[in-house]
Coordinates of C-alpha atoms in Angstrom, one line a residue:
Chain D
X17 CA -34.4 85.4 94.2
X18 CA -37.2 83.4 92.8
X19 CA -38.7 81.1 95.3
X20 CA -38.8 77.4 94.4
X21 CA -41.7 76.5 92.2
X22 CA -44.9 77.9 93.7
X23 CA -48.1 78.0 91.9
X24 CA -50.3 80.9 92.9
X25 CA -53.2 80.4 90.6
X26 CA -54.6 83.3 88.6
X27 CA -54.6 86.7 90.0
X28 CA -55.5 89.9 88.3
X29 CA -52.6 90.8 86.1
X30 CA -51.7 94.2 84.7
X31 CA -49.8 93.6 81.4
X32 CA -48.1 96.3 79.3
X33 CA -47.2 95.5 75.8
X34 CA -44.5 97.8 74.4
X35 CA -44.6 97.6 70.6
X36 CA -43.2 99.2 67.5
X37 CA -44.8 99.8 64.1
X38 CA -42.3 99.3 61.4
X39 CA -42.2 99.9 57.6
X40 CA -42.7 96.8 55.6
X41 CA -39.1 96.1 54.7
X42 CA -39.9 94.8 51.2
X43 CA -41.7 97.9 50.1
X44 CA -40.4 100.7 52.3
X45 CA -39.1 103.9 50.9
X46 CA -36.1 105.5 52.4
X47 CA -35.1 109.2 52.3
X48 CA -31.3 109.0 51.7
X49 CA -31.0 112.8 52.0
X50 CA -32.4 113.0 55.5
X51 CA -31.4 109.5 56.6
X52 CA -34.9 108.7 57.7
X53 CA -37.7 106.4 56.7
X54 CA -40.3 108.0 54.5
X55 CA -43.2 107.0 56.7
X56 CA -45.9 108.4 54.5
X57 CA -44.5 106.5 51.5
X58 CA -44.1 103.2 53.4
X59 CA -46.7 100.7 54.5
X60 CA -46.5 100.5 58.3
X61 CA -47.3 97.4 60.2
X62 CA -47.0 95.9 63.7
X63 CA -43.5 94.4 64.1
X64 CA -43.8 90.6 63.8
X65 CA -42.2 89.8 67.2
X66 CA -44.3 92.3 68.9
X67 CA -47.5 90.7 67.5
X68 CA -46.5 87.6 69.4
X69 CA -46.3 89.6 72.6
X70 CA -49.8 90.9 72.2
X71 CA -51.0 87.5 71.0
X72 CA -49.8 86.0 74.3
X73 CA -51.3 88.8 76.4
X74 CA -54.7 88.2 74.8
X75 CA -54.4 84.4 75.6
X76 CA -53.7 85.3 79.2
X77 CA -56.7 87.5 79.3
X78 CA -58.8 84.7 77.9
X79 CA -57.7 82.5 80.7
X80 CA -58.4 85.2 83.2
X81 CA -60.7 88.0 82.2
X82 CA -59.4 90.1 85.1
X83 CA -56.2 90.6 83.1
X84 CA -55.8 94.1 81.7
X85 CA -53.7 94.8 78.6
X86 CA -52.3 98.2 77.6
X87 CA -50.4 98.6 74.4
X88 CA -47.8 101.3 74.4
X89 CA -46.0 102.7 71.4
X90 CA -43.9 105.7 70.4
X91 CA -44.8 106.6 66.9
X92 CA -46.3 109.4 64.7
X93 CA -50.1 109.8 65.0
X94 CA -50.5 108.1 61.6
X95 CA -50.4 104.7 63.4
X96 CA -53.8 105.4 65.2
X97 CA -55.7 103.1 62.8
X98 CA -53.3 100.3 63.5
X99 CA -53.8 100.8 67.3
X100 CA -57.6 100.7 66.8
X101 CA -57.3 97.3 65.1
X102 CA -55.6 96.0 68.3
X103 CA -58.3 97.5 70.5
X104 CA -60.9 95.7 68.4
X105 CA -59.3 92.3 69.1
X106 CA -59.4 92.6 72.8
X107 CA -56.6 95.0 74.0
X108 CA -58.1 97.2 76.8
X109 CA -56.1 100.4 76.2
X110 CA -53.6 101.8 73.8
X111 CA -51.3 104.7 74.4
X112 CA -49.6 106.6 71.7
X113 CA -46.5 108.5 72.8
X114 CA -45.9 111.2 70.3
X115 CA -44.4 114.7 70.4
X116 CA -42.4 116.7 67.8
X117 CA -39.7 117.0 70.5
X118 CA -39.2 113.3 70.4
X119 CA -38.5 113.1 66.7
X120 CA -35.0 111.8 65.8
X121 CA -34.5 110.0 69.1
X122 CA -31.9 107.2 69.1
X123 CA -32.4 104.0 71.1
X124 CA -31.1 105.7 74.3
X125 CA -33.5 108.6 74.0
X126 CA -36.4 106.3 73.0
X127 CA -35.8 104.0 76.0
X128 CA -35.6 107.0 78.3
X129 CA -39.0 108.3 77.1
X130 CA -40.7 104.9 77.2
X131 CA -39.4 104.1 80.7
X132 CA -40.5 107.4 82.1
X133 CA -44.0 106.7 80.9
X134 CA -44.0 103.2 82.3
X135 CA -42.5 104.2 85.6
X136 CA -45.8 106.0 86.4
X137 CA -47.7 102.7 86.7
X138 CA -47.7 99.4 88.6
X139 CA -47.4 96.5 86.2
X140 CA -47.0 92.8 86.6
X141 CA -45.3 92.1 83.3
X142 CA -44.0 94.1 80.3
X143 CA -44.3 92.1 77.1
X144 CA -42.5 93.1 73.9
X145 CA -40.6 91.6 70.9
X146 CA -37.0 90.7 70.4
X147 CA -36.0 92.1 67.0
X148 CA -37.6 95.0 65.1
X149 CA -37.5 94.5 61.4
X150 CA -36.3 98.0 60.7
X151 CA -33.4 99.1 62.9
X152 CA -32.9 95.7 64.5
X153 CA -30.7 96.9 67.4
X154 CA -32.7 95.1 70.1
X155 CA -31.6 97.9 72.5
X156 CA -34.9 99.3 73.7
X157 CA -36.3 96.2 75.6
X158 CA -33.0 95.8 77.5
X159 CA -32.7 99.5 78.2
X160 CA -36.3 99.7 79.5
X161 CA -35.5 96.8 81.8
X162 CA -32.4 98.5 83.0
X163 CA -34.2 101.8 83.6
X164 CA -37.0 100.1 85.5
X165 CA -34.6 97.8 87.3
X166 CA -36.1 94.6 85.9
X167 CA -34.9 91.3 84.6
X168 CA -35.2 90.7 80.9
X169 CA -35.2 87.7 78.5
X170 CA -35.7 87.7 74.8
X171 CA -36.1 85.2 71.9
X172 CA -38.9 83.7 74.0
X173 CA -40.8 80.9 72.2
X174 CA -43.1 79.8 75.0
X175 CA -44.4 81.4 78.2
X176 CA -45.9 78.7 80.4
X177 CA -49.4 79.8 81.1
X178 CA -49.7 77.7 84.1
X179 CA -46.6 79.3 85.6
X180 CA -47.2 82.9 84.6
X181 CA -47.9 84.8 87.8
X182 CA -47.3 88.1 89.6
X183 CA -44.3 86.6 91.3
X184 CA -42.5 84.7 88.6
X185 CA -42.8 83.2 85.1
X186 CA -41.4 80.2 83.4
X187 CA -40.3 80.7 79.8
X188 CA -38.6 78.8 77.0
X189 CA -35.9 80.7 75.2
X190 CA -34.6 79.9 71.8
X191 CA -30.7 80.0 71.7
X192 CA -28.2 79.2 69.0
X193 CA -27.7 75.6 70.0
X194 CA -30.4 74.9 72.5
X195 CA -33.8 75.8 73.9
X196 CA -33.5 76.7 77.5
X197 CA -36.2 77.1 80.2
X198 CA -35.7 79.9 82.7
X199 CA -37.7 81.0 85.7
X200 CA -37.6 84.7 86.0
X201 CA -38.9 87.0 88.9
X202 CA -41.8 89.2 88.0
X203 CA -42.3 91.9 87.0
X204 CA -39.9 91.4 84.1
X205 CA -39.5 92.4 80.5
X206 CA -40.3 89.4 78.3
X207 CA -39.4 89.6 74.7
X208 CA -41.0 87.2 72.3
X209 CA -40.0 86.0 68.8
X210 CA -42.2 85.8 65.8
X211 CA -41.6 82.1 65.9
X212 CA -43.6 81.8 69.0
X213 CA -47.1 80.3 68.5
X214 CA -49.0 83.3 69.8
X215 CA -50.8 84.9 67.0
X216 CA -53.1 87.9 66.8
X217 CA -56.7 87.0 66.3
X218 CA -58.8 88.4 63.5
X219 CA -61.3 91.1 64.3
X220 CA -64.8 89.6 64.7
X221 CA -67.2 90.7 62.0
X222 CA -69.4 92.6 64.4
X223 CA -66.4 94.5 65.8
X224 CA -65.1 95.6 62.4
X225 CA -66.2 99.2 62.9
X226 CA -66.4 99.3 66.7
X227 CA -65.7 102.7 67.9
X228 CA -62.7 102.4 70.2
X229 CA -61.4 106.0 70.1
X230 CA -62.2 106.5 73.8
X231 CA -59.7 103.8 74.7
X232 CA -56.7 105.5 73.0
X233 CA -54.6 107.7 75.1
X234 CA -52.3 110.4 73.7
X235 CA -49.2 111.2 75.7
X236 CA -46.9 114.1 74.7
X237 CA -44.1 115.8 76.4
X238 CA -46.6 117.9 78.3
X239 CA -47.2 114.8 80.5
X240 CA -43.7 113.5 80.5
X241 CA -41.9 116.8 81.1
X242 CA -38.5 116.3 79.4
X243 CA -36.3 119.3 78.6
X244 CA -35.4 119.6 74.9
X245 CA -31.8 118.4 75.5
X246 CA -32.9 115.1 77.1
X247 CA -34.8 113.7 74.1
X248 CA -35.0 113.8 70.3
X249 CA -31.9 114.6 68.3
X250 CA -30.4 116.7 71.1
X251 CA -30.9 114.0 73.7
X252 CA -29.5 111.2 71.5
X253 CA -26.0 109.8 72.0
X254 CA -25.7 108.6 68.4
X255 CA -26.6 110.1 65.1
X256 CA -27.0 108.5 61.7
X257 CA -24.8 110.6 59.4
X258 CA -24.8 108.6 56.2
X259 CA -26.9 105.9 54.6
X260 CA -26.1 104.0 51.4
X261 CA -26.7 100.8 49.6
X262 CA -23.6 98.7 49.8
X263 CA -21.9 97.7 46.5
X264 CA -20.0 94.5 46.5
X265 CA -17.0 93.5 44.5
X266 CA -18.1 91.7 41.5
X267 CA -16.6 88.5 40.1
X268 CA -16.0 86.8 36.8
X269 CA -19.7 85.7 36.5
X270 CA -19.1 83.0 33.9
X271 CA -22.6 82.3 32.6
X272 CA -23.5 78.8 31.6
X273 CA -26.8 77.1 30.7
X274 CA -28.3 74.3 32.7
X275 CA -27.5 71.8 29.9
X276 CA -24.9 69.2 29.4
X277 CA -22.3 71.8 28.6
X278 CA -23.0 73.7 31.8
X279 CA -23.1 70.6 33.9
X280 CA -19.6 69.5 32.6
X281 CA -18.3 73.0 33.2
X282 CA -19.4 73.1 36.8
X283 CA -18.2 69.5 37.3
X284 CA -14.8 70.4 35.8
X285 CA -14.6 73.4 38.0
X286 CA -15.3 71.3 41.1
X287 CA -12.7 68.7 40.0
X288 CA -10.0 71.2 39.2
X289 CA -10.4 72.9 42.5
X290 CA -10.3 69.6 44.4
X291 CA -13.9 69.5 45.7
X292 CA -14.5 66.1 44.0
Chain V
X4 CA -3.2 106.6 75.4
X5 CA -6.6 105.2 74.9
X6 CA -8.1 102.6 77.2
X7 CA -10.4 100.0 75.7
X8 CA -12.4 97.4 77.5
X9 CA -13.2 94.1 75.8
X10 CA -15.9 91.9 77.3
X11 CA -14.6 88.3 76.9
X12 CA -17.6 86.1 76.4
X13 CA -17.4 82.5 77.6
X14 CA -17.9 80.1 74.7
X15 CA -16.8 82.8 72.2
X16 CA -13.2 83.4 73.4
X17 CA -11.6 83.5 69.9
X18 CA -14.3 85.9 68.6
X19 CA -13.8 88.0 71.7
X20 CA -10.1 88.4 71.0
X21 CA -10.9 89.7 67.6
X22 CA -12.2 92.8 69.4
X23 CA -8.5 93.7 69.8
X24 CA -8.5 94.5 66.1
X25 CA -11.6 96.7 66.6
X26 CA -9.8 98.6 69.4
X27 CA -6.9 99.2 67.1
X28 CA -9.1 100.5 64.2
X29 CA -10.9 102.9 66.6
X30 CA -7.7 104.7 67.5
X31 CA -5.4 104.1 64.6
X32 CA -2.8 106.7 65.4
X33 CA -2.9 106.5 69.1
X34 CA -1.5 103.9 71.5
X35 CA -4.2 101.7 72.8
X36 CA -4.2 99.7 76.0
X37 CA -6.6 96.8 76.0
X38 CA -8.4 95.6 79.1
X39 CA -10.1 92.2 79.0
X40 CA -12.9 91.5 81.4
X41 CA -13.0 87.8 82.1
X42 CA -15.8 86.5 84.3
X43 CA -16.6 82.9 83.4
X44 CA -13.6 81.0 82.1
X45 CA -11.3 81.8 79.3
X46 CA -8.5 83.2 81.4
X47 CA -5.6 81.1 79.9
X48 CA -6.7 81.8 76.3
X49 CA -6.6 85.6 76.9
X50 CA -3.2 85.7 78.5
X51 CA -0.6 87.2 76.2
X52 CA -3.2 89.0 74.1
X53 CA -4.4 91.9 76.2
X54 CA -2.4 94.4 78.2
X55 CA -4.6 94.0 81.3
X56 CA -6.8 91.1 82.3
X57 CA -9.4 91.9 84.8
X58 CA -10.6 88.7 86.4
X59 CA -13.7 88.4 88.5
X60 CA -14.2 85.2 90.5
X61 CA -17.8 84.7 91.6
X62 CA -19.5 81.4 91.3
X63 CA -22.8 82.9 92.2
X64 CA -22.8 85.2 89.2
X65 CA -24.2 83.0 86.4
X66 CA -23.2 83.4 82.8
X67 CA -26.7 84.2 81.8
X68 CA -27.3 86.9 84.4
X69 CA -27.2 90.0 82.3
X70 CA -28.4 92.2 85.1
X71 CA -25.5 91.1 87.4
X72 CA -22.9 91.2 84.7
X73 CA -24.1 94.5 83.4
X74 CA -23.6 95.9 86.8
X75 CA -20.1 94.5 86.9
X76 CA -19.2 96.1 83.6
X77 CA -20.5 99.4 84.8
X78 CA -18.7 99.2 88.1
X79 CA -15.4 98.3 86.3
X80 CA -15.8 101.3 84.0
X81 CA -16.4 103.5 87.0
X82 CA -13.1 102.3 88.4
X83 CA -11.0 102.6 85.1
X84 CA -12.8 105.2 82.9
X85 CA -12.5 103.6 79.5
X86 CA -12.6 105.4 76.2
X87 CA -14.4 102.5 74.6
X88 CA -16.3 99.4 75.7
X89 CA -16.6 96.6 73.2
X90 CA -19.0 93.6 73.2
X91 CA -19.5 90.9 70.7
X92 CA -22.9 91.1 68.9
X93 CA -23.8 87.6 70.2
X94 CA -27.2 87.1 71.8
X95 CA -25.6 87.7 75.2
X96 CA -23.5 90.6 74.1
X97 CA -26.5 92.2 72.6
X98 CA -28.4 91.9 75.9
X99 CA -25.6 93.2 78.0
X100 CA -24.4 96.2 76.0
X101 CA -27.7 98.1 76.1
X102 CA -28.0 97.7 79.9
X103 CA -24.5 99.1 80.4
X104 CA -25.1 101.9 77.9
X105 CA -28.3 102.9 79.8
X106 CA -26.5 102.9 83.1
X107 CA -23.6 105.0 81.7
X108 CA -26.0 107.2 79.7
X109 CA -23.9 106.8 76.7
X110 CA -24.3 106.0 73.0
X111 CA -24.4 102.4 71.7
X112 CA -24.3 101.0 68.2
X113 CA -25.4 97.5 67.6
X114 CA -23.9 94.9 65.2
X115 CA -21.1 97.0 63.9
X116 CA -19.5 95.8 60.6
X117 CA -17.2 98.7 59.7
X118 CA -15.1 101.4 61.4
X119 CA -13.8 104.6 59.8
X120 CA -12.8 108.1 60.7
X121 CA -13.2 111.5 59.0
X122 CA -12.3 115.0 59.9
X123 CA -15.1 115.1 62.5
X124 CA -14.2 111.8 64.1
X125 CA -15.3 108.3 64.3
X126 CA -18.0 106.8 62.0
X127 CA -19.1 103.2 62.5
X128 CA -21.3 101.3 60.0
X129 CA -24.0 98.8 60.6
X130 CA -26.7 97.3 58.3
X131 CA -30.3 98.3 58.9
X132 CA -33.7 97.6 57.4
X133 CA -33.1 93.9 56.9
X134 CA -29.6 94.6 55.5
X135 CA -31.0 96.7 52.6
X136 CA -29.3 99.8 53.9
X137 CA -25.9 100.5 55.5
X138 CA -25.9 103.3 58.0
X139 CA -22.9 105.4 59.1
X140 CA -23.3 106.4 62.7
X141 CA -21.5 109.0 64.8
X142 CA -21.3 109.1 68.6
X143 CA -22.5 112.4 69.9
X144 CA -22.5 112.0 73.7
X145 CA -19.7 112.5 76.2
X146 CA -19.6 109.0 77.6
X147 CA -17.4 106.1 76.4
X148 CA -17.9 104.8 72.9
X149 CA -19.9 101.6 73.1
X150 CA -20.7 99.0 70.4
X151 CA -21.5 95.4 69.9
X152 CA -19.4 94.0 67.0
X153 CA -20.5 91.4 64.6
X154 CA -18.4 88.2 65.2
X155 CA -16.1 87.0 62.4
X156 CA -16.0 90.4 60.6
X157 CA -12.8 91.7 62.2
X158 CA -9.8 89.5 62.6
X159 CA -7.0 90.0 65.1
X160 CA -3.7 88.6 64.0
X161 CA -1.3 88.4 66.8
X162 CA 2.3 89.6 66.3
X163 CA 4.2 89.2 69.4
X164 CA 2.6 88.0 72.6
X165 CA 2.2 90.9 75.1
X166 CA 3.0 90.9 78.7
X167 CA -0.5 90.7 80.3
X168 CA -1.0 92.1 83.7
X169 CA -3.5 90.2 85.8
X170 CA -5.9 92.1 88.1
X171 CA -8.2 90.3 90.4
X172 CA -11.4 92.3 90.7
X173 CA -12.5 92.8 94.2
X174 CA -14.8 95.0 96.1
X175 CA -17.1 95.7 93.1
X176 CA -20.7 96.6 93.9
X177 CA -23.3 94.6 92.0
X178 CA -26.5 92.7 92.5
X179 CA -27.7 89.4 91.1
X180 CA -30.6 89.0 88.7
X181 CA -33.6 86.8 89.6
X182 CA -33.2 84.2 86.8
X183 CA -32.8 80.5 87.2
X184 CA -32.1 78.0 84.5
X185 CA -34.3 74.9 84.9
X186 CA -33.9 73.0 81.7
X187 CA -31.8 72.9 78.5
X188 CA -32.6 71.0 75.4
X189 CA -29.9 70.8 72.8
X190 CA -30.9 71.3 69.2
X191 CA -30.4 68.5 66.8
X192 CA -28.1 70.2 64.3
X193 CA -24.7 68.6 64.8
X194 CA -22.6 71.1 62.8
X195 CA -21.8 74.7 62.8
X196 CA -21.9 76.3 59.3
X197 CA -19.1 78.6 60.3
X198 CA -16.7 75.6 60.4
X199 CA -17.7 74.2 57.0
X200 CA -15.3 74.4 54.0
X201 CA -18.2 73.8 51.5
X202 CA -21.7 75.2 51.9
X203 CA -24.7 74.3 49.8
X204 CA -27.1 77.1 50.5
X205 CA -30.8 76.9 49.9
X206 CA -32.9 79.8 48.7
X207 CA -36.6 80.4 49.2
X208 CA -37.8 78.1 46.4
X209 CA -35.8 75.0 47.5
X210 CA -37.9 72.2 48.8
X211 CA -35.8 69.0 48.6
X212 CA -33.4 69.4 51.5
X213 CA -32.5 65.7 51.2
X214 CA -31.0 66.3 47.8
X215 CA -29.0 69.3 49.0
X216 CA -27.7 67.2 51.9
X217 CA -26.6 64.6 49.4
X218 CA -24.7 67.2 47.3
X219 CA -23.1 68.6 50.4
X220 CA -22.0 65.2 51.5
X221 CA -20.5 64.5 48.1
X222 CA -18.5 67.7 48.3
X223 CA -17.5 67.3 51.9
X224 CA -19.6 70.1 53.1
X225 CA -22.9 71.0 54.8
X226 CA -26.2 72.6 54.0
X227 CA -26.9 76.2 54.9
X228 CA -29.8 78.5 54.2
X229 CA -31.0 82.0 53.2
X230 CA -33.4 83.9 55.4
X231 CA -36.4 83.1 53.2
X232 CA -36.0 79.4 53.9
X233 CA -35.6 79.9 57.6
X234 CA -38.6 82.3 57.9
X235 CA -40.7 79.6 56.2
X236 CA -39.6 77.2 59.0
X237 CA -38.0 74.7 56.5
X238 CA -34.6 75.0 58.1
X239 CA -33.5 76.2 61.6
X240 CA -32.1 79.6 62.2
X241 CA -28.7 78.2 63.2
X242 CA -28.2 77.3 59.5
X243 CA -28.9 80.8 58.2
X244 CA -26.2 82.8 56.4
X245 CA -26.4 86.6 56.5
X246 CA -26.9 89.6 58.7
X247 CA -29.5 88.1 60.9
X248 CA -27.8 84.7 60.6
X249 CA -24.1 83.8 60.6
X250 CA -21.0 85.1 58.8
X251 CA -19.3 82.2 56.9
X252 CA -16.0 81.8 55.1
X253 CA -16.1 78.5 53.2
X254 CA -13.9 77.7 50.2
X255 CA -16.9 76.9 48.1
X256 CA -20.4 78.5 48.4
X257 CA -23.1 77.3 46.2
X258 CA -26.2 79.6 46.2
X259 CA -29.2 77.7 44.9
X260 CA -32.0 80.0 44.0
X261 CA -30.7 82.8 46.3
X262 CA -31.5 86.3 45.3
X263 CA -28.6 87.8 47.3
X264 CA -29.9 90.8 49.2
X265 CA -27.4 92.8 51.2
X266 CA -28.6 91.1 54.3
X267 CA -27.5 87.7 52.8
X268 CA -24.2 88.8 51.2
X269 CA -23.2 90.5 54.5
X270 CA -22.8 87.0 55.8
X271 CA -20.2 85.9 53.2
X272 CA -16.6 86.8 54.0
X273 CA -13.5 85.8 52.1
X274 CA -15.3 83.0 50.2
X275 CA -12.9 81.6 47.6
X276 CA -15.4 80.3 45.1
X277 CA -19.1 81.1 44.6
X278 CA -21.4 79.2 42.2
X279 CA -24.9 80.5 41.7
X280 CA -27.8 78.6 40.2
X281 CA -30.6 81.1 39.5
X282 CA -33.3 81.7 36.9
X283 CA -32.6 85.4 37.1
X284 CA -29.1 86.2 35.8
X285 CA -29.5 89.8 37.1
X286 CA -30.0 88.7 40.7
X287 CA -27.3 90.4 42.9
X288 CA -26.0 87.0 44.0
X289 CA -25.0 86.3 40.4
X290 CA -22.8 89.4 40.1
X291 CA -20.6 88.2 43.0
X292 CA -20.3 84.7 41.6
X293 CA -17.5 83.0 39.7
X294 CA -20.0 80.8 37.8
X295 CA -23.7 81.4 37.2
X296 CA -25.9 78.5 36.0
X297 CA -28.9 80.2 34.5
X298 CA -31.8 78.0 35.3
X299 CA -33.9 76.1 37.9
X300 CA -31.7 74.9 40.7
X301 CA -33.4 71.7 41.6
X302 CA -33.1 69.8 38.3
X303 CA -29.6 71.0 37.8
X304 CA -28.5 69.8 41.3
X305 CA -30.2 66.4 40.6
X306 CA -28.0 66.0 37.5
X307 CA -24.9 67.4 39.2
X308 CA -25.3 64.8 42.0
X309 CA -25.6 62.0 39.4
X310 CA -22.6 63.4 37.5
X311 CA -20.4 63.4 40.7
X312 CA -21.5 59.9 41.6
X313 CA -20.7 58.7 38.1
X314 CA -17.3 60.3 38.3
X315 CA -16.6 58.6 41.6
X316 CA -17.6 55.2 40.2
X317 CA -15.2 55.7 37.3
X318 CA -12.4 56.3 39.7
X319 CA -13.0 53.1 41.6

């Protein structure tokens, strides 16, 4: 149980930010034959909720420079330039988890892989997003929390920086009808929303071409040691078998102009149907 | 005989009971026995609907404790071995289901909106990529079928009341999470768009929410919004219609400057009349409308408000 409010002051915190790079949903191209995103033909970017997570971590580091931030992502190697951008704004380390064996992993397999990597460290907090713009299942943060035996909250708007310590954190959570404040024991998985006020800073001009390659770690199955039936398509418990664009039943579609005639038509319709 | 567990969520009892319909659709030709898990209230409302009601009484287990409740669901499954475990795709259901799926090492599909079967078995559908794509998903593991189901998509209509057997759950092994609620601040919106019979819905270009409110009031309805308006921060998410918002079934839906992506149209169910005002007659929203006013929404609505007010004066 969380002890009653107890302020411990700043201590060295070890923060992991688990993030996802997603195709821009307005421009992405989808391979309907293979049921996968055409990642080469899509513009990839950091998921908006996850940007809030890194934004908060960077603020915490500003408050206490002893804070260390590692960004972890499972993605194809093409995201390396995007990871470099994060290292140039103050993230300490970035880890890319990538292996041909992991391709096709569903949320269960993805969570299994990410949690095995994370379980090799001591951490004070795992920050992440709430929804991803592509799949939007929200499974992975909850499943990582379960695998690591941690508590988890999502749709977080505010993390109280005065009450963000190695033993507990106070957070404001956006719900359907209310904003609720919780105290949660740490370490925990905290999922932010894009509506939170923590933004990623811009790269400083002098850091635009800073060489950060030594701060990127590459993790493959050689380090994680899964057997082929535990991960990827084989290790998944669900499989996408069809994808299509939905077609909706069309209606009469009576076209009218926004003139006097159209106005009277709409008014008449509202009157006939008892709305006025 | 298939055994299906339904997680009954406090505050969403009616929606939870609609999961009975999902259980039926999953195993069309087979007899299904429904097991309702009731932890925090709702016991009287469930009686007569489900075959078995499993009731856990524990005042220490808080309704927001996903870790504790997740453990309970897992423990109950270990006792009964269900063929399927169903949650609502509410914020709580979507936090709980993945935890349970991880513990049971089984497949989970989020936000299900359709259920079908073919020769090879069950295929469930859900929207992805902001609702631009519908995906058909098959379960490939050995564990129970698990899903979170979008509220208000499936409707259970009760024939005869069933004889519910009540089981008091005892001796389950679970732990409590570490969370503590310290403050709750209610939001200011006083209505739920799911209860409205008329919705005046704002698209990305709409700025005069006061005018929309006025039209809504004249027609006995409320204002709702598309994702574009909500993402801009003009209206709160609670007012959003669509896949990432709410599913609504008003008698009249007026779409003002709404393009009508799948993600939006997914949120419209059994709407009697749809009127669109849109500068683009080829917008997807227009093809599912009864009437399309081809033009700018704002000036048209201004005149419609005047016209309705004039009509009311004439009647007086």
